PDB file of C-alpha atoms in Angstrom:
ATOM      1  CA  UNK P   7      17.957 -16.512  10.566  1.00  0.00           C
ATOM      2  CA  UNK P   8      14.642 -18.495  11.310  1.00  0.00           C
ATOM      3  CA  UNK P   9      12.703 -18.727   8.031  1.00  0.00           C
ATOM      4  CA  UNK P  10      15.164 -18.863   5.609  1.00  0.00           C
ATOM      5  CA  UNK P  11      16.339 -22.280   4.317  1.00  0.00           C
ATOM      6  CA  UNK P  12      19.000 -22.800   1.659  1.00  0.00           C
ATOM      7  CA  UNK P  13      18.290 -22.258  -1.345  1.00  0.00           C
ATOM      8  CA  UNK P  14      16.321 -19.217  -0.113  1.00  0.00           C
ATOM      9  CA  UNK P  15      16.718 -15.854  -0.915  1.00  0.00           C
ATOM     10  CA  UNK P  16      18.699 -13.840   1.631  1.00  0.00           C
ATOM     11  CA  UNK P  17      16.067 -10.657   2.552  1.00  0.00           C
ATOM     12  CA  UNK P  18      17.037  -7.428   1.651  1.00  0.00           C
ATOM     13  CA  UNK P  19      15.400  -4.790   3.738  1.00  0.00           C
ATOM     14  CA  UNK P  20      16.243  -2.283   1.119  1.00  0.00           C
ATOM     15  CA  UNK P  21      14.829  -3.718  -1.920  1.00  0.00           C
ATOM     16  CA  UNK P  22      11.605  -3.873   1.090  1.00  0.00           C
ATOM     17  CA  UNK P  23      11.977  -0.166   2.342  1.00  0.00           C
ATOM     18  CA  UNK P  24      12.062   1.222  -1.373  1.00  0.00           C
ATOM     19  CA  UNK P  25       9.099  -0.333  -2.373  1.00  0.00           C
ATOM     20  CA  UNK P  26       7.210   0.025   0.890  1.00  0.00           C
ATOM     21  CA  UNK P  27       7.932   4.217   0.261  1.00  0.00           C
ATOM     22  CA  UNK P  28       7.153   4.348  -2.536  1.00  0.00           C
ATOM     23  CA  UNK P  29       3.834   1.632  -2.195  1.00  0.00           C
ATOM     24  CA  UNK P  30       2.541   3.869   0.945  1.00  0.00           C
ATOM     25  CA  UNK P  31       3.305   6.998  -1.622  1.00  0.00           C
ATOM     26  CA  UNK P  32       1.553   5.594  -4.096  1.00  0.00           C
ATOM     27  CA  UNK P  33      -1.683   5.284  -1.290  1.00  0.00           C
ATOM     28  CA  UNK P  34      -2.019   8.368  -0.098  1.00  0.00           C
ATOM     29  CA  UNK P  35      -1.867   9.792  -3.926  1.00  0.00           C
ATOM     30  CA  UNK P  36      -5.014   7.910  -4.394  1.00  0.00           C
ATOM     31  CA  UNK P  37      -6.781   8.759  -1.473  1.00  0.00           C
ATOM     32  CA  UNK P  38      -5.503  12.575  -2.451  1.00  0.00           C
ATOM     33  CA  UNK P  39      -7.564  11.866  -5.801  1.00  0.00           C
ATOM     34  CA  UNK P  40     -10.605  10.364  -4.448  1.00  0.00           C
ATOM     35  CA  UNK P  41     -11.026  13.355  -2.057  1.00  0.00           C
ATOM     36  CA  UNK P  42     -10.454  15.829  -4.165  1.00  0.00           C
ATOM     37  CA  UNK P  43     -13.992  14.551  -6.204  1.00  0.00           C
ATOM     38  CA  UNK P  44     -15.768  12.555  -3.773  1.00  0.00           C
ATOM     39  CA  UNK P  45     -18.263  15.108  -0.869  1.00  0.00           C
ATOM     40  CA  UNK P  46     -16.430  16.311   1.560  1.00  0.00           C
ATOM     41  CA  UNK P  47     -19.455  15.407   4.174  1.00  0.00           C
ATOM     42  CA  UNK P  48     -20.275  11.437   2.943  1.00  0.00           C
ATOM     43  CA  UNK P  49     -19.512   8.926   4.913  1.00  0.00           C
ATOM     44  CA  UNK P  50     -17.213   7.302   2.385  1.00  0.00           C
ATOM     45  CA  UNK P  51     -14.833  10.630   2.562  1.00  0.00           C
ATOM     46  CA  UNK P  52     -14.370  10.615   5.833  1.00  0.00           C
ATOM     47  CA  UNK P  53     -14.067   7.091   5.744  1.00  0.00           C
ATOM     48  CA  UNK P  54     -10.954   7.157   3.411  1.00  0.00           C
ATOM     49  CA  UNK P  55      -9.860  10.195   5.409  1.00  0.00           C
ATOM     50  CA  UNK P  56      -8.973   8.205   7.747  1.00  0.00           C
ATOM     51  CA  UNK P  57      -7.897   5.685   5.799  1.00  0.00           C
ATOM     52  CA  UNK P  58      -5.210   8.556   4.353  1.00  0.00           C
ATOM     53  CA  UNK P  59      -3.915   9.434   7.577  1.00  0.00           C
ATOM     54  CA  UNK P  60      -2.800   5.936   8.824  1.00  0.00           C
ATOM     55  CA  UNK P  61      -1.675   5.862   5.405  1.00  0.00           C
ATOM     56  CA  UNK P  62       0.540   9.464   5.941  1.00  0.00           C
ATOM     57  CA  UNK P  63       1.531   8.022   8.921  1.00  0.00           C
ATOM     58  CA  UNK P  64       2.529   4.904   7.356  1.00  0.00           C
ATOM     59  CA  UNK P  65       4.455   6.771   4.637  1.00  0.00           C
ATOM     60  CA  UNK P  66       5.909   9.014   7.567  1.00  0.00           C
ATOM     61  CA  UNK P  67       7.812   6.126   9.551  1.00  0.00           C
ATOM     62  CA  UNK P  68       8.939   4.204   5.815  1.00  0.00           C
ATOM     63  CA  UNK P  69      10.633   7.435   4.951  1.00  0.00           C
ATOM     64  CA  UNK P  70      12.687   8.389   8.736  1.00  0.00           C
ATOM     65  CA  UNK P  71      13.944   4.504   8.223  1.00  0.00           C
ATOM     66  CA  UNK P  72      15.366   4.780   4.934  1.00  0.00           C
ATOM     67  CA  UNK P  73      16.927   8.368   5.846  1.00  0.00           C
ATOM     68  CA  UNK P  74      18.280   6.751   8.887  1.00  0.00           C
ATOM     69  CA  UNK P  75      19.593   2.719   6.897  1.00  0.00           C
ATOM     70  CA  UNK P  76      20.773   5.839   3.706  1.00  0.00           C
ATOM     71  CA  UNK P  77      18.050   3.924   1.333  1.00  0.00           C
ATOM     72  CA  UNK P  78      17.297   5.544  -1.740  1.00  0.00           C
ATOM     73  CA  UNK P  79      13.168   6.094  -2.672  1.00  0.00           C
ATOM     74  CA  UNK P  80      12.438   4.771  -6.520  1.00  0.00           C
ATOM     75  CA  UNK P  81      12.935   6.452  -9.797  1.00  0.00           C
ATOM     76  CA  UNK P  82       9.531   6.064  -9.872  1.00  0.00           C
ATOM     77  CA  UNK P  83       7.733   7.873  -7.620  1.00  0.00           C
ATOM     78  CA  UNK P  84       7.318  10.314 -10.660  1.00  0.00           C
ATOM     79  CA  UNK P  85       4.745   8.257 -12.371  1.00  0.00           C
ATOM     80  CA  UNK P  86       3.780   7.061  -8.975  1.00  0.00           C
ATOM     81  CA  UNK P  87       2.125  10.394  -8.115  1.00  0.00           C
ATOM     82  CA  UNK P  88       0.464  10.506 -11.355  1.00  0.00           C
ATOM     83  CA  UNK P  89      -0.629   7.463 -11.189  1.00  0.00           C
ATOM     84  CA  UNK P  90      -2.222   7.057  -7.871  1.00  0.00           C
ATOM     85  CA  UNK P  91      -3.986  10.285  -8.628  1.00  0.00           C
ATOM     86  CA  UNK P  92      -5.222   9.905 -11.316  1.00  0.00           C
ATOM     87  CA  UNK P  93      -6.614   6.134 -10.415  1.00  0.00           C
ATOM     88  CA  UNK P  94      -8.055   7.495  -7.139  1.00  0.00           C
ATOM     89  CA  UNK P  95     -10.115  10.895  -8.814  1.00  0.00           C
ATOM     90  CA  UNK P  96     -11.213   8.350 -11.948  1.00  0.00           C
ATOM     91  CA  UNK P  97     -12.272   5.465  -9.223  1.00  0.00           C
ATOM     92  CA  UNK P  98     -14.411   8.742  -7.345  1.00  0.00           C
ATOM     93  CA  UNK P  99     -15.337  10.157 -11.226  1.00  0.00           C
ATOM     94  CA  UNK P 100     -16.933   7.053 -11.413  1.00  0.00           C
ATOM     95  CA  UNK P 101     -19.281   6.168  -7.865  1.00  0.00           C
ATOM     96  CA  UNK P 102     -18.502   6.451  -4.268  1.00  0.00           C
ATOM     97  CA  UNK P 103     -17.955   2.435  -4.005  1.00  0.00           C
ATOM     98  CA  UNK P 104     -16.017   2.111  -7.123  1.00  0.00           C
ATOM     99  CA  UNK P 105     -13.307   4.679  -4.870  1.00  0.00           C
ATOM    100  CA  UNK P 106     -14.188   1.513  -2.334  1.00  0.00           C
ATOM    101  CA  UNK P 107     -13.320  -1.092  -4.886  1.00  0.00           C
ATOM    102  CA  UNK P 108      -9.609   0.915  -5.198  1.00  0.00           C
ATOM    103  CA  UNK P 109      -8.815   0.156  -1.822  1.00  0.00           C
ATOM    104  CA  UNK P 110     -10.434  -3.577  -1.568  1.00  0.00           C
ATOM    105  CA  UNK P 111      -8.501  -4.333  -4.556  1.00  0.00           C
ATOM    106  CA  UNK P 112      -4.759  -2.744  -4.108  1.00  0.00           C
ATOM    107  CA  UNK P 113      -4.888  -3.540   0.605  1.00  0.00           C
ATOM    108  CA  UNK P 114      -5.950  -6.523  -0.759  1.00  0.00           C
ATOM    109  CA  UNK P 115      -2.334  -7.155  -3.086  1.00  0.00           C
ATOM    110  CA  UNK P 116      -0.510  -5.010  -0.202  1.00  0.00           C
ATOM    111  CA  UNK P 117      -1.621  -7.512   2.139  1.00  0.00           C
ATOM    112  CA  UNK P 118      -0.047 -10.196   0.457  1.00  0.00           C
ATOM    113  CA  UNK P 119       2.947  -8.279   0.176  1.00  0.00           C
ATOM    114  CA  UNK P 120       3.901  -7.586   3.287  1.00  0.00           C
ATOM    115  CA  UNK P 121       2.880 -11.190   4.092  1.00  0.00           C
ATOM    116  CA  UNK P 122       5.494 -12.016   1.508  1.00  0.00           C
ATOM    117  CA  UNK P 123       8.230  -9.848   3.157  1.00  0.00           C
ATOM    118  CA  UNK P 124       7.877 -10.728   6.456  1.00  0.00           C
ATOM    119  CA  UNK P 125       8.295 -14.908   5.633  1.00  0.00           C
ATOM    120  CA  UNK P 126      11.289 -13.969   4.338  1.00  0.00           C
ATOM    121  CA  UNK P 127      12.356 -11.552   6.888  1.00  0.00           C
ATOM    122  CA  UNK P 128      11.556 -14.197   9.167  1.00  0.00           C
ATOM    123  CA  UNK P 129      13.977 -12.921  12.840  1.00  0.00           C
ATOM    124  CA  UNK P 130      16.476 -11.208  10.642  1.00  0.00           C
ATOM    125  CA  UNK P 131      15.267  -6.903  11.112  1.00  0.00           C
ATOM    126  CA  UNK P 132      13.111  -7.027  14.066  1.00  0.00           C
ATOM    127  CA  UNK P 133      12.575  -3.142  13.664  1.00  0.00           C
ATOM    128  CA  UNK P 134      11.218  -3.138  10.186  1.00  0.00           C
ATOM    129  CA  UNK P 135       9.309  -7.318  10.596  1.00  0.00           C
ATOM    130  CA  UNK P 136       7.398  -4.722  13.578  1.00  0.00           C
ATOM    131  CA  UNK P 137       6.541  -2.106  11.521  1.00  0.00           C
ATOM    132  CA  UNK P 138       5.019  -3.900   8.263  1.00  0.00           C
ATOM    133  CA  UNK P 139       3.199  -6.507  10.272  1.00  0.00           C
ATOM    134  CA  UNK P 140       2.129  -3.569  12.560  1.00  0.00           C
ATOM    135  CA  UNK P 141       1.079  -1.817   9.089  1.00  0.00           C
ATOM    136  CA  UNK P 142      -0.344  -4.656   7.208  1.00  0.00           C
ATOM    137  CA  UNK P 143      -3.176  -4.882  10.043  1.00  0.00           C
ATOM    138  CA  UNK P 144      -4.433  -1.215   9.696  1.00  0.00           C
ATOM    139  CA  UNK P 145      -4.066  -2.417   5.873  1.00  0.00           C
ATOM    140  CA  UNK P 146      -6.844  -5.182   6.238  1.00  0.00           C
ATOM    141  CA  UNK P 147      -8.291  -3.018   8.181  1.00  0.00           C
ATOM    142  CA  UNK P 148      -8.699  -0.556   5.333  1.00  0.00           C
ATOM    143  CA  UNK P 149      -9.781  -2.924   2.812  1.00  0.00           C
ATOM    144  CA  UNK P 150     -12.800  -4.670   5.263  1.00  0.00           C
ATOM    145  CA  UNK P 151     -13.941  -1.298   5.868  1.00  0.00           C
ATOM    146  CA  UNK P 152     -14.462  -1.139   2.103  1.00  0.00           C
ATOM    147  CA  UNK P 153     -15.934  -4.461   1.203  1.00  0.00           C
ATOM    148  CA  UNK P 154     -18.704  -3.316   4.983  1.00  0.00           C
ATOM    149  CA  UNK P 155     -19.477  -0.172   3.260  1.00  0.00           C
ATOM    150  CA  UNK P 156     -20.762  -1.709  -0.190  1.00  0.00           C
ATOM    151  CA  UNK P 157     -17.080  -1.932  -2.392  1.00  0.00           C
ATOM    152  CA  UNK P 158     -18.826  -5.072  -3.993  1.00  0.00           C
ATOM    153  CA  UNK P 159     -21.958  -3.362  -5.504  1.00  0.00           C
ATOM    154  CA  UNK P 160     -19.209  -1.032  -7.496  1.00  0.00           C
ATOM    155  CA  UNK P 161     -20.127  -1.082 -11.223  1.00  0.00           C
ATOM    156  CA  UNK P 162     -17.766  -3.754 -13.153  1.00  0.00           C
ATOM    157  CA  UNK P 163     -16.206  -4.527  -9.515  1.00  0.00           C
ATOM    158  CA  UNK P 164     -14.801  -7.786 -10.544  1.00  0.00           C
ATOM    159  CA  UNK P 165     -13.087  -6.280 -13.862  1.00  0.00           C
ATOM    160  CA  UNK P 166     -12.316  -3.082 -11.831  1.00  0.00           C
ATOM    161  CA  UNK P 167     -10.608  -5.059  -9.104  1.00  0.00           C
ATOM    162  CA  UNK P 168      -8.674  -7.661 -11.160  1.00  0.00           C
ATOM    163  CA  UNK P 169      -7.460  -4.476 -13.416  1.00  0.00           C
ATOM    164  CA  UNK P 170      -6.515  -2.911 -10.244  1.00  0.00           C
ATOM    165  CA  UNK P 171      -4.686  -5.711  -8.388  1.00  0.00           C
ATOM    166  CA  UNK P 172      -2.798  -6.408 -11.909  1.00  0.00           C
ATOM    167  CA  UNK P 173      -1.533  -2.542 -11.750  1.00  0.00           C
ATOM    168  CA  UNK P 174      -0.112  -3.206  -8.188  1.00  0.00           C
ATOM    169  CA  UNK P 175       1.507  -6.215  -8.836  1.00  0.00           C
ATOM    170  CA  UNK P 176       3.743  -4.052 -11.850  1.00  0.00           C
ATOM    171  CA  UNK P 177       4.453  -1.641  -8.904  1.00  0.00           C
ATOM    172  CA  UNK P 178       5.744  -3.592  -6.630  1.00  0.00           C
ATOM    173  CA  UNK P 179       8.120  -4.836  -8.943  1.00  0.00           C
ATOM    174  CA  UNK P 180       9.038  -2.202 -10.602  1.00  0.00           C
ATOM    175  CA  UNK P 181       9.638  -0.194  -7.170  1.00  0.00           C
ATOM    176  CA  UNK P 182      11.637  -3.033  -5.040  1.00  0.00           C
ATOM    177  CA  UNK P 183      14.240  -2.547  -8.709  1.00  0.00           C
ATOM    178  CA  UNK P 184      13.976   1.252  -9.973  1.00  0.00           C
TER     179      UNK P 184
END
C-alpha cells in the first residue's frame, strides 16, 4: 500500500465515504439556500447554479458508492439539511459576495480534507481515490470562481470565512463517526 508507513493509521474508506457524502449533501443544501434568496437571473446565481449541479453529481456518485459498499450515512444528515440551507440563505441575504465567500471558505476546507484522504488512501482504493481527485479539482474550480467573482468583497470577509471554515472542520469530524 503506497503512502502508508508503519505507525500510520490504515485508511478507512467507509468513514471517508460517510463524511464525503455528508459534505456533498451539505453543499447541495448550501446552494439551495443561496438560490432560494438570490435573484434568479443574476450572474452569480447562474454561477452558483452550475456549481450546485456539480455538487449534485458528486452526491449521486457517493450515494452510489455507499450503496455498493453498504456504508451507512451519517446520522447527522437531518442537521446538515437544515444547517446547510440556513448557511446558504443567510450568506445570500447578506450579499452575493457573502454567498461567494461561503463557497470560498467551504471549498478551501474541502480541498484540504480531500487531500488528506488521498494521502491516506495511497493506492489502496483506486476507485475512491479517482473520484476524490476528480471532485477535488472541481471544488478548487468552485473556490477559484468564487474568488474571481468577488468573494473577497463580502462584508467581514476574514471573520466570515474563518467561522465557516471552523464549522466545516467540526462537521467533517462529526460526520466521520456519527
